[in-house]
């Protein structure tokens, strides 16, 4: 039986966002980050849809994520961002995916296993993952498909962006590679100087707004929906929910939704979240519970037990309402949702 909450996923919006990001990159190829199960949408479904639209380069974090995507659509390449631990080597040599080598130890391990085609991450200043530019000699003779780096502050206008790009271009002079890659979603918005050969957006594909330049160009992809479990009338002076944080100032119609923080609608939405049915906006009241959310249904007199409402999940607005990042809003969406693509 289908669960009482579902994610409606808009394939046309996903593909339109990818095409917009591709255009921003000038002549660069546009890939897609699909780690964390496609940012919560379902990686296999995202890969199938973007591959059909022409996307050829996908990125996950771990080999478990890579294995879960097999078999890949024809003509598609997959890179594993966290490289190879000893316990990854069996998967890394068997699966049709490339490791992104991040440390001298990973480079040594990959060479000893035969050193097939790989990608390499250069650390140009984020100080998270990657080979230091000063260690680039360690890469001699590797079959490097994509030489890449990652921007720390692409969502800000700071000199570090150009510094990181220049540092990557300098390493690229010395290290043979087939393609160069730097930009995530926000990096794509910095312009074609940052796109080089291949971009790696994630957030913006899924409707997140990485920088102001993208406003008005990206479409919402993810629409959480939940069913009404009970409708009730509460009198003035009565409270709703745990710890009685909301009290009715007048008689109020309440609808209780079959969704909660265990689904990723976190407690930061208490008192600030919104649901929608037709043209009516229905504010969350009281605390979000594990499996339930109460809304003021006064504006929707016909809304009844079993009806569906849509949770407002425009990512920049929902981030402002909840105090969560747009990334957390996507990756926190729980396993209980039925994921329903509109295509
Ligand atoms: C997650 C990730 C991306 C995508 O970042 P967004 O900000 O979601 O566009 C690109 N590159 C690397 C190395 C990543 O880890």
mmCIF file of C-alpha atoms and ligand atoms in Angstrom:
data_model
loop_
_atom_site.group_PDB
_atom_site.id
_atom_site.type_symbol
_atom_site.label_atom_id
_atom_site.label_comp_id
_atom_site.label_asym_id
_atom_site.label_seq_id
_atom_site.Cartn_x
_atom_site.Cartn_y
_atom_site.Cartn_z
ATOM 1 C CA UNK A 1 0.000 0.000 0.000
ATOM 2 C CA UNK A 2 1.267 3.489 -0.751
ATOM 3 C CA UNK A 3 2.437 5.643 2.175
ATOM 4 C CA UNK A 4 0.564 8.763 3.347
ATOM 5 C CA UNK A 5 3.287 11.092 2.070
ATOM 6 C CA UNK A 6 5.061 11.304 -1.248
ATOM 7 C CA UNK A 7 7.628 13.374 -3.130
ATOM 8 C CA UNK A 8 6.369 14.591 -6.444
ATOM 9 C CA UNK A 9 9.464 14.968 -8.632
ATOM 10 C CA UNK A 10 9.304 17.101 -11.770
ATOM 11 C CA UNK A 11 11.423 15.536 -14.512
ATOM 12 C CA UNK A 12 10.925 18.458 -16.918
ATOM 13 C CA UNK A 13 12.210 20.864 -14.246
ATOM 14 C CA UNK A 14 15.264 18.672 -13.529
ATOM 15 C CA UNK A 15 16.150 18.528 -17.220
ATOM 16 C CA UNK A 16 15.496 22.262 -17.724
ATOM 17 C CA UNK A 17 17.814 23.070 -14.804
ATOM 18 C CA UNK A 18 20.545 20.849 -16.271
ATOM 19 C CA UNK A 19 20.198 22.519 -19.682
ATOM 20 C CA UNK A 20 20.416 25.996 -18.116
ATOM 21 C CA UNK A 21 23.561 25.023 -16.205
ATOM 22 C CA UNK A 22 25.028 23.541 -19.371
ATOM 23 C CA UNK A 23 24.415 26.812 -21.253
ATOM 24 C CA UNK A 24 26.135 28.838 -18.510
ATOM 25 C CA UNK A 25 29.257 26.729 -18.991
ATOM 26 C CA UNK A 26 29.773 27.867 -22.597
ATOM 27 C CA UNK A 27 31.462 24.950 -24.356
ATOM 28 C CA UNK A 28 32.078 22.922 -21.193
ATOM 29 C CA UNK A 29 30.361 19.585 -20.660
ATOM 30 C CA UNK A 30 27.856 19.628 -17.800
ATOM 31 C CA UNK A 31 27.933 16.684 -15.407
ATOM 32 C CA UNK A 32 25.819 15.962 -12.349
ATOM 33 C CA UNK A 33 26.586 15.273 -8.684
ATOM 34 C CA UNK A 34 24.268 12.441 -7.600
ATOM 35 C CA UNK A 35 25.840 11.573 -4.235
ATOM 36 C CA UNK A 36 23.637 11.059 -1.178
ATOM 37 C CA UNK A 37 21.122 9.220 -3.370
ATOM 38 C CA UNK A 38 20.805 12.073 -5.816
ATOM 39 C CA UNK A 39 20.483 14.633 -2.994
ATOM 40 C CA UNK A 40 17.518 12.668 -1.681
ATOM 41 C CA UNK A 41 15.584 12.378 -4.968
ATOM 42 C CA UNK A 42 16.822 8.880 -5.833
ATOM 43 C CA UNK A 43 20.149 8.656 -7.705
ATOM 44 C CA UNK A 44 19.156 5.902 -10.108
ATOM 45 C CA UNK A 45 16.098 7.843 -11.277
ATOM 46 C CA UNK A 46 18.080 11.088 -11.620
ATOM 47 C CA UNK A 47 20.852 9.394 -13.627
ATOM 48 C CA UNK A 48 18.357 7.773 -15.991
ATOM 49 C CA UNK A 49 16.608 11.081 -16.667
ATOM 50 C CA UNK A 50 19.718 13.233 -17.069
ATOM 51 C CA UNK A 51 21.442 10.583 -19.205
ATOM 52 C CA UNK A 52 18.414 10.590 -21.508
ATOM 53 C CA UNK A 53 18.812 14.390 -21.765
ATOM 54 C CA UNK A 54 22.473 14.050 -22.763
ATOM 55 C CA UNK A 55 24.408 14.231 -19.478
ATOM 56 C CA UNK A 56 27.466 11.966 -19.654
ATOM 57 C CA UNK A 57 29.394 12.517 -16.372
ATOM 58 C CA UNK A 58 28.101 11.637 -12.916
ATOM 59 C CA UNK A 59 29.672 11.907 -9.456
ATOM 60 C CA UNK A 60 28.999 9.928 -6.286
ATOM 61 C CA UNK A 61 30.957 9.889 -3.022
ATOM 62 C CA UNK A 62 31.393 6.184 -2.259
ATOM 63 C CA UNK A 63 31.711 2.810 -3.986
ATOM 64 C CA UNK A 64 28.544 1.633 -2.289
ATOM 65 C CA UNK A 65 26.776 4.487 -4.073
ATOM 66 C CA UNK A 66 28.505 3.517 -7.344
ATOM 67 C CA UNK A 67 27.497 -0.156 -7.002
ATOM 68 C CA UNK A 68 23.887 0.867 -6.402
ATOM 69 C CA UNK A 69 23.848 2.637 -9.796
ATOM 70 C CA UNK A 70 24.869 -0.409 -11.811
ATOM 71 C CA UNK A 71 24.248 -1.092 -14.610
ATOM 72 C CA UNK A 72 24.873 2.442 -15.869
ATOM 73 C CA UNK A 73 23.036 3.740 -18.935
ATOM 74 C CA UNK A 74 25.093 3.339 -22.128
ATOM 75 C CA UNK A 75 27.784 5.952 -22.685
ATOM 76 C CA UNK A 76 27.724 7.298 -19.130
ATOM 77 C CA UNK A 77 30.846 7.769 -16.952
ATOM 78 C CA UNK A 78 30.794 7.651 -13.164
ATOM 79 C CA UNK A 79 33.434 9.082 -10.799
ATOM 80 C CA UNK A 80 33.730 8.232 -7.097
ATOM 81 C CA UNK A 81 34.747 11.384 -5.254
ATOM 82 C CA UNK A 82 36.193 9.827 -2.116
ATOM 83 C CA UNK A 83 38.755 7.719 -3.982
ATOM 84 C CA UNK A 84 39.903 4.286 -2.857
ATOM 85 C CA UNK A 85 40.394 2.837 0.603
ATOM 86 C CA UNK A 86 41.938 -0.664 0.787
ATOM 87 C CA UNK A 87 38.449 -2.102 1.287
ATOM 88 C CA UNK A 88 37.244 -0.361 -1.913
ATOM 89 C CA UNK A 89 39.773 -1.953 -4.242
ATOM 90 C CA UNK A 90 37.688 -4.982 -5.209
ATOM 91 C CA UNK A 91 34.769 -2.770 -6.234
ATOM 92 C CA UNK A 92 37.044 -0.167 -7.807
ATOM 93 C CA UNK A 93 38.718 -2.665 -10.125
ATOM 94 C CA UNK A 94 35.475 -4.507 -10.965
ATOM 95 C CA UNK A 95 32.994 -1.686 -11.539
ATOM 96 C CA UNK A 96 32.913 0.593 -14.605
ATOM 97 C CA UNK A 97 33.623 3.741 -12.578
ATOM 98 C CA UNK A 98 36.739 5.826 -11.885
ATOM 99 C CA UNK A 99 38.119 6.779 -8.493
ATOM 100 C CA UNK A 100 38.923 10.416 -7.826
ATOM 101 C CA UNK A 101 42.305 10.017 -6.121
ATOM 102 C CA UNK A 102 42.684 12.427 -3.224
ATOM 103 C CA UNK A 103 45.792 11.470 -1.219
ATOM 104 C CA UNK A 104 49.349 10.255 -1.921
ATOM 105 C CA UNK A 105 48.340 6.977 -0.270
ATOM 106 C CA UNK A 106 45.387 6.583 -2.653
ATOM 107 C CA UNK A 107 47.678 7.307 -5.640
ATOM 108 C CA UNK A 108 50.124 4.616 -4.470
ATOM 109 C CA UNK A 109 47.294 2.129 -3.913
ATOM 110 C CA UNK A 110 45.837 2.771 -7.382
ATOM 111 C CA UNK A 111 49.244 2.395 -9.095
ATOM 112 C CA UNK A 112 49.916 -0.885 -7.293
ATOM 113 C CA UNK A 113 46.582 -2.241 -8.519
ATOM 114 C CA UNK A 114 47.531 -1.488 -12.127
ATOM 115 C CA UNK A 115 46.694 2.209 -12.337
ATOM 116 C CA UNK A 116 43.900 2.314 -14.904
ATOM 117 C CA UNK A 117 41.996 5.444 -15.875
ATOM 118 C CA UNK A 118 41.368 7.673 -12.869
ATOM 119 C CA UNK A 119 40.476 11.202 -11.867
ATOM 120 C CA UNK A 120 42.531 13.311 -9.451
ATOM 121 C CA UNK A 121 41.455 15.972 -6.979
ATOM 122 C CA UNK A 122 43.919 18.814 -6.416
ATOM 123 C CA UNK A 123 43.478 20.766 -3.199
ATOM 124 C CA UNK A 124 43.724 24.427 -4.167
ATOM 125 C CA UNK A 125 42.630 25.876 -0.845
ATOM 126 C CA UNK A 126 39.518 24.224 0.558
ATOM 127 C CA UNK A 127 41.807 21.992 2.678
ATOM 128 C CA UNK A 128 39.309 19.195 2.674
ATOM 129 C CA UNK A 129 40.255 16.541 0.099
ATOM 130 C CA UNK A 130 42.975 16.521 -2.522
ATOM 131 C CA UNK A 131 46.634 16.329 -3.491
ATOM 132 C CA UNK A 132 48.614 19.464 -2.677
ATOM 133 C CA UNK A 133 49.956 21.280 -5.765
ATOM 134 C CA UNK A 134 53.448 20.759 -4.344
ATOM 135 C CA UNK A 135 52.926 16.980 -4.498
ATOM 136 C CA UNK A 136 51.893 16.978 -8.179
ATOM 137 C CA UNK A 137 55.055 15.017 -9.106
ATOM 138 C CA UNK A 138 53.452 12.008 -7.449
ATOM 139 C CA UNK A 139 51.000 11.930 -10.376
ATOM 140 C CA UNK A 140 53.633 11.223 -13.058
ATOM 141 C CA UNK A 141 52.491 8.568 -15.478
ATOM 142 C CA UNK A 142 48.932 8.179 -14.163
ATOM 143 C CA UNK A 143 46.162 7.882 -16.767
ATOM 144 C CA UNK A 144 44.246 10.953 -15.601
ATOM 145 C CA UNK A 145 40.895 11.450 -17.261
ATOM 146 C CA UNK A 146 39.664 14.439 -15.210
ATOM 147 C CA UNK A 147 41.944 16.672 -13.174
ATOM 148 C CA UNK A 148 39.764 18.596 -10.768
ATOM 149 C CA UNK A 149 39.600 20.903 -7.810
ATOM 150 C CA UNK A 150 36.754 22.167 -5.629
ATOM 151 C CA UNK A 151 35.887 25.769 -4.734
ATOM 152 C CA UNK A 152 35.455 26.615 -1.054
ATOM 153 C CA UNK A 153 33.523 29.894 -1.431
ATOM 154 C CA UNK A 154 31.903 29.855 -4.867
ATOM 155 C CA UNK A 155 28.683 31.266 -3.355
ATOM 156 C CA UNK A 156 30.600 34.401 -2.273
ATOM 157 C CA UNK A 157 32.458 37.091 -4.197
ATOM 158 C CA UNK A 158 35.905 36.649 -2.707
ATOM 159 C CA UNK A 159 39.433 36.627 -4.189
ATOM 160 C CA UNK A 160 39.826 32.981 -3.146
ATOM 161 C CA UNK A 161 37.711 31.910 -6.162
ATOM 162 C CA UNK A 162 40.163 33.294 -8.715
ATOM 163 C CA UNK A 163 43.111 32.142 -6.599
ATOM 164 C CA UNK A 164 41.811 28.566 -6.615
ATOM 165 C CA UNK A 165 41.144 28.644 -10.350
ATOM 166 C CA UNK A 166 44.643 29.984 -11.061
ATOM 167 C CA UNK A 167 46.183 27.340 -8.807
ATOM 168 C CA UNK A 168 44.361 24.567 -10.694
ATOM 169 C CA UNK A 169 45.378 26.001 -14.077
ATOM 170 C CA UNK A 170 49.008 26.098 -12.901
ATOM 171 C CA UNK A 171 48.943 22.419 -11.856
ATOM 172 C CA UNK A 172 47.237 21.565 -15.156
ATOM 173 C CA UNK A 173 50.293 22.920 -17.022
ATOM 174 C CA UNK A 174 52.446 20.251 -15.416
ATOM 175 C CA UNK A 175 50.109 17.260 -15.062
ATOM 176 C CA UNK A 176 48.820 15.518 -18.202
ATOM 177 C CA UNK A 177 45.037 15.032 -18.187
ATOM 178 C CA UNK A 178 42.189 14.807 -20.643
ATOM 179 C CA UNK A 179 39.765 17.234 -19.017
ATOM 180 C CA UNK A 180 39.829 19.888 -16.302
ATOM 181 C CA UNK A 181 36.946 20.473 -13.860
ATOM 182 C CA UNK A 182 36.368 23.026 -11.099
ATOM 183 C CA UNK A 183 32.811 24.346 -10.820
ATOM 184 C CA UNK A 184 29.975 23.094 -8.615
ATOM 185 C CA UNK A 185 26.562 24.799 -8.947
ATOM 186 C CA UNK A 186 27.724 28.129 -7.542
ATOM 187 C CA UNK A 187 30.949 27.871 -9.557
ATOM 188 C CA UNK A 188 28.903 27.579 -12.764
ATOM 189 C CA UNK A 189 27.315 30.939 -11.906
ATOM 190 C CA UNK A 190 30.791 32.517 -11.710
ATOM 191 C CA UNK A 191 30.905 32.283 -15.513
ATOM 192 C CA UNK A 192 32.672 30.362 -18.296
ATOM 193 C CA UNK A 193 36.122 31.173 -16.836
ATOM 194 C CA UNK A 194 35.294 28.710 -14.089
ATOM 195 C CA UNK A 195 33.575 26.064 -16.216
ATOM 196 C CA UNK A 196 36.726 24.932 -18.083
ATOM 197 C CA UNK A 197 36.053 21.476 -19.615
ATOM 198 C CA UNK A 198 33.498 19.874 -17.287
ATOM 199 C CA UNK A 199 31.186 21.219 -14.569
ATOM 200 C CA UNK A 200 29.811 19.265 -11.598
ATOM 201 C CA UNK A 201 26.587 20.883 -10.375
ATOM 202 C CA UNK A 202 24.415 19.212 -7.768
ATOM 203 C CA UNK A 203 22.213 21.579 -5.770
ATOM 204 C CA UNK A 204 21.041 23.694 -8.725
ATOM 205 C CA UNK A 205 19.907 20.634 -10.683
ATOM 206 C CA UNK A 206 17.472 19.868 -7.900
ATOM 207 C CA UNK A 207 16.077 23.406 -7.704
ATOM 208 C CA UNK A 208 18.456 24.940 -5.155
ATOM 209 C CA UNK A 209 19.580 28.530 -5.712
ATOM 210 C CA UNK A 210 23.384 28.624 -5.459
ATOM 211 C CA UNK A 211 23.865 32.333 -6.224
ATOM 212 C CA UNK A 212 21.716 35.303 -7.165
ATOM 213 C CA UNK A 213 22.660 35.051 -10.869
ATOM 214 C CA UNK A 214 20.551 31.880 -11.102
ATOM 215 C CA UNK A 215 17.379 33.454 -9.674
ATOM 216 C CA UNK A 216 14.474 33.051 -12.071
ATOM 217 C CA UNK A 217 16.318 30.449 -14.158
ATOM 218 C CA UNK A 218 15.980 27.356 -11.991
ATOM 219 C CA UNK A 219 12.745 25.470 -11.385
ATOM 220 C CA UNK A 220 11.578 23.674 -8.277
ATOM 221 C CA UNK A 221 11.948 19.906 -8.748
ATOM 222 C CA UNK A 222 10.895 18.440 -5.376
ATOM 223 C CA UNK A 223 7.347 18.810 -4.033
ATOM 224 C CA UNK A 224 6.633 17.001 -0.724
ATOM 225 C CA UNK A 225 2.967 16.099 -0.303
ATOM 226 C CA UNK A 226 1.132 14.667 2.701
ATOM 227 C CA UNK A 227 -2.337 13.392 3.464
ATOM 228 C CA UNK A 228 -4.669 14.832 6.083
ATOM 229 C CA UNK A 229 -5.086 12.292 8.887
ATOM 230 C CA UNK A 230 -7.599 14.227 10.983
ATOM 231 C CA UNK A 231 -9.433 17.535 10.860
ATOM 232 C CA UNK A 232 -10.592 19.183 14.072
ATOM 233 C CA UNK A 233 -11.945 22.471 15.413
ATOM 234 C CA UNK A 234 -10.136 23.925 18.415
ATOM 235 C CA UNK A 235 -11.764 26.629 20.544
ATOM 236 C CA UNK A 236 -10.120 29.919 21.479
ATOM 237 C CA UNK A 237 -7.653 29.331 24.313
ATOM 238 C CA UNK A 238 -6.872 25.693 23.367
ATOM 239 C CA UNK A 239 -3.313 24.738 22.417
ATOM 240 C CA UNK A 240 -1.999 22.397 19.729
ATOM 241 C CA UNK A 241 0.903 19.964 19.903
ATOM 242 C CA UNK A 242 3.796 19.130 22.223
ATOM 243 C CA UNK A 243 4.602 21.705 24.865
ATOM 244 C CA UNK A 244 1.535 23.707 23.864
ATOM 245 C CA UNK A 245 3.663 26.220 21.926
ATOM 246 C CA UNK A 246 0.672 27.478 19.893
ATOM 247 C CA UNK A 247 -2.610 28.634 21.393
ATOM 248 C CA UNK A 248 -5.705 29.523 19.378
ATOM 249 C CA UNK A 249 -6.679 33.182 19.768
ATOM 250 C CA UNK A 250 -10.020 32.374 18.141
ATOM 251 C CA UNK A 251 -11.844 29.205 17.160
ATOM 252 C CA UNK A 252 -9.597 27.590 14.533
ATOM 253 C CA UNK A 253 -9.873 24.740 12.054
ATOM 254 C CA UNK A 254 -6.834 22.456 12.307
ATOM 255 C CA UNK A 255 -5.753 19.728 9.885
ATOM 256 C CA UNK A 256 -3.203 17.177 11.074
ATOM 257 C CA UNK A 257 -0.868 15.929 8.343
ATOM 258 C CA UNK A 258 0.645 12.477 8.102
ATOM 259 C CA UNK A 259 4.288 13.667 7.891
ATOM 260 C CA UNK A 260 6.901 14.825 10.392
ATOM 261 C CA UNK A 261 10.524 15.325 11.294
ATOM 262 C CA UNK A 262 11.286 11.630 10.725
ATOM 263 C CA UNK A 263 10.551 12.380 7.050
ATOM 264 C CA UNK A 264 12.910 15.354 7.003
ATOM 265 C CA UNK A 265 10.333 18.045 7.718
ATOM 266 C CA UNK A 266 12.459 19.092 10.685
ATOM 267 C CA UNK A 267 11.436 20.972 13.815
ATOM 268 C CA UNK A 268 12.893 24.194 12.391
ATOM 269 C CA UNK A 269 9.616 24.409 10.447
ATOM 270 C CA UNK A 270 7.608 24.603 13.692
ATOM 271 C CA UNK A 271 5.509 27.734 13.425
ATOM 272 C CA UNK A 272 7.214 28.805 10.168
ATOM 273 C CA UNK A 273 6.372 26.082 7.622
ATOM 274 C CA UNK A 274 3.509 26.381 5.138
ATOM 275 C CA UNK A 275 1.335 23.950 3.248
ATOM 276 C CA UNK A 276 -0.772 24.664 0.188
ATOM 277 C CA UNK A 277 -3.960 23.301 -1.275
ATOM 278 C CA UNK A 278 -5.351 24.986 -4.376
ATOM 279 C CA UNK A 279 -4.829 28.718 -3.839
ATOM 280 C CA UNK A 280 -4.943 28.525 -0.036
ATOM 281 C CA UNK A 281 -1.791 28.827 2.090
ATOM 282 C CA UNK A 282 -2.069 26.941 5.371
ATOM 283 C CA UNK A 283 0.514 27.811 8.077
ATOM 284 C CA UNK A 284 2.067 25.170 10.340
ATOM 285 C CA UNK A 285 0.953 25.617 13.954
ATOM 286 C CA UNK A 286 2.739 24.355 17.046
ATOM 287 C CA UNK A 287 5.630 21.904 17.087
ATOM 288 C CA UNK A 288 6.437 19.567 14.243
ATOM 289 C CA UNK A 289 6.196 16.018 15.665
ATOM 290 C CA UNK A 290 8.036 12.894 14.512
ATOM 291 C CA UNK A 291 5.219 11.793 12.198
ATOM 292 C CA UNK A 292 2.669 14.612 12.347
ATOM 293 C CA UNK A 293 2.337 18.285 11.471
ATOM 294 C CA UNK A 294 -0.654 20.459 12.392
ATOM 295 C CA UNK A 295 -1.730 23.238 10.019
ATOM 296 C CA UNK A 296 -4.319 25.996 10.274
ATOM 297 C CA UNK A 297 -6.895 24.844 7.720
ATOM 298 C CA UNK A 298 -9.309 27.747 8.172
ATOM 299 C CA UNK A 299 -8.584 28.966 4.621
ATOM 300 C CA UNK A 300 -9.475 25.532 3.160
ATOM 301 C CA UNK A 301 -12.971 24.735 4.410
ATOM 302 C CA UNK A 302 -13.302 21.729 2.096
ATOM 303 C CA UNK A 303 -10.048 20.054 3.138
ATOM 304 C CA UNK A 304 -10.953 16.694 4.665
ATOM 305 C CA UNK A 305 -9.467 13.482 6.007
ATOM 306 C CA UNK A 306 -7.572 11.701 3.217
ATOM 307 C CA UNK A 307 -7.024 14.828 1.094
ATOM 308 C CA UNK A 308 -3.496 15.721 -0.001
ATOM 309 C CA UNK A 309 -1.675 19.007 0.621
ATOM 310 C CA UNK A 310 1.676 20.192 -0.722
ATOM 311 C CA UNK A 311 4.351 21.335 1.742
ATOM 312 C CA UNK A 312 5.964 24.610 0.600
ATOM 313 C CA UNK A 313 9.456 23.518 -0.385
ATOM 314 C CA UNK A 314 10.784 26.239 -2.643
ATOM 315 C CA UNK A 315 14.347 25.717 -1.440
ATOM 316 C CA UNK A 316 15.574 29.276 -0.747
ATOM 317 C CA UNK A 317 12.291 30.163 1.003
ATOM 318 C CA UNK A 318 12.186 26.890 2.942
ATOM 319 C CA UNK A 319 15.797 27.418 4.020
ATOM 320 C CA UNK A 320 14.914 30.870 5.336
ATOM 321 C CA UNK A 321 11.825 29.492 7.117
ATOM 322 C CA UNK A 322 13.595 26.548 8.758
ATOM 323 C CA UNK A 323 17.147 27.716 9.376
ATOM 324 C CA UNK A 324 18.395 24.698 7.413
ATOM 325 C CA UNK A 325 20.595 24.893 4.337
ATOM 326 C CA UNK A 326 19.090 24.090 0.938
ATOM 327 C CA UNK A 327 21.395 21.039 0.869
ATOM 328 C CA UNK A 328 20.086 19.758 4.205
ATOM 329 C CA UNK A 329 16.503 20.271 3.043
ATOM 330 C CA UNK A 330 17.110 17.899 0.125
ATOM 331 C CA UNK A 331 19.382 15.269 1.651
ATOM 332 C CA UNK A 332 17.243 14.982 4.796
ATOM 333 C CA UNK A 333 14.139 13.850 2.898
ATOM 334 C CA UNK A 334 13.384 10.457 4.393
ATOM 335 C CA UNK A 335 13.004 6.927 3.116
ATOM 336 C CA UNK A 336 9.313 6.711 3.922
ATOM 337 C CA UNK A 337 8.325 8.959 1.023
ATOM 338 C CA UNK A 338 7.039 7.368 -2.107
ATOM 339 C CA UNK A 339 9.024 9.088 -4.871
ATOM 340 C CA UNK A 340 6.742 9.774 -7.843
ATOM 341 C CA UNK A 341 8.216 11.222 -11.051
ATOM 342 C CA UNK A 342 5.963 13.228 -13.313
ATOM 343 C CA UNK A 343 6.984 11.820 -16.642
HETATM 344 C C1 LIG B 1 28.987 17.792 -3.903
HETATM 345 C C2 LIG B 1 30.049 18.195 -4.857
HETATM 346 C C3 LIG B 1 29.716 18.932 -5.998
HETATM 347 C C4 LIG B 1 28.342 19.510 -6.246
HETATM 348 O O1 LIG B 1 28.185 20.638 -5.398
HETATM 349 P P1 LIG B 1 26.865 21.565 -5.432
HETATM 350 O O2 LIG B 1 27.229 22.684 -4.525
HETATM 351 O O3 LIG B 1 25.763 20.730 -4.901
HETATM 352 O O4 LIG B 1 26.640 21.988 -6.822
HETATM 353 C C5 LIG B 1 30.729 19.168 -6.930
HETATM 354 N N1 LIG B 1 31.994 18.733 -6.702
HETATM 355 C C6 LIG B 1 32.344 18.048 -5.592
HETATM 356 C C7 LIG B 1 33.755 17.621 -5.418
HETATM 357 C C8 LIG B 1 31.390 17.777 -4.621
HETATM 358 O O5 LIG B 1 31.743 17.122 -3.523
#
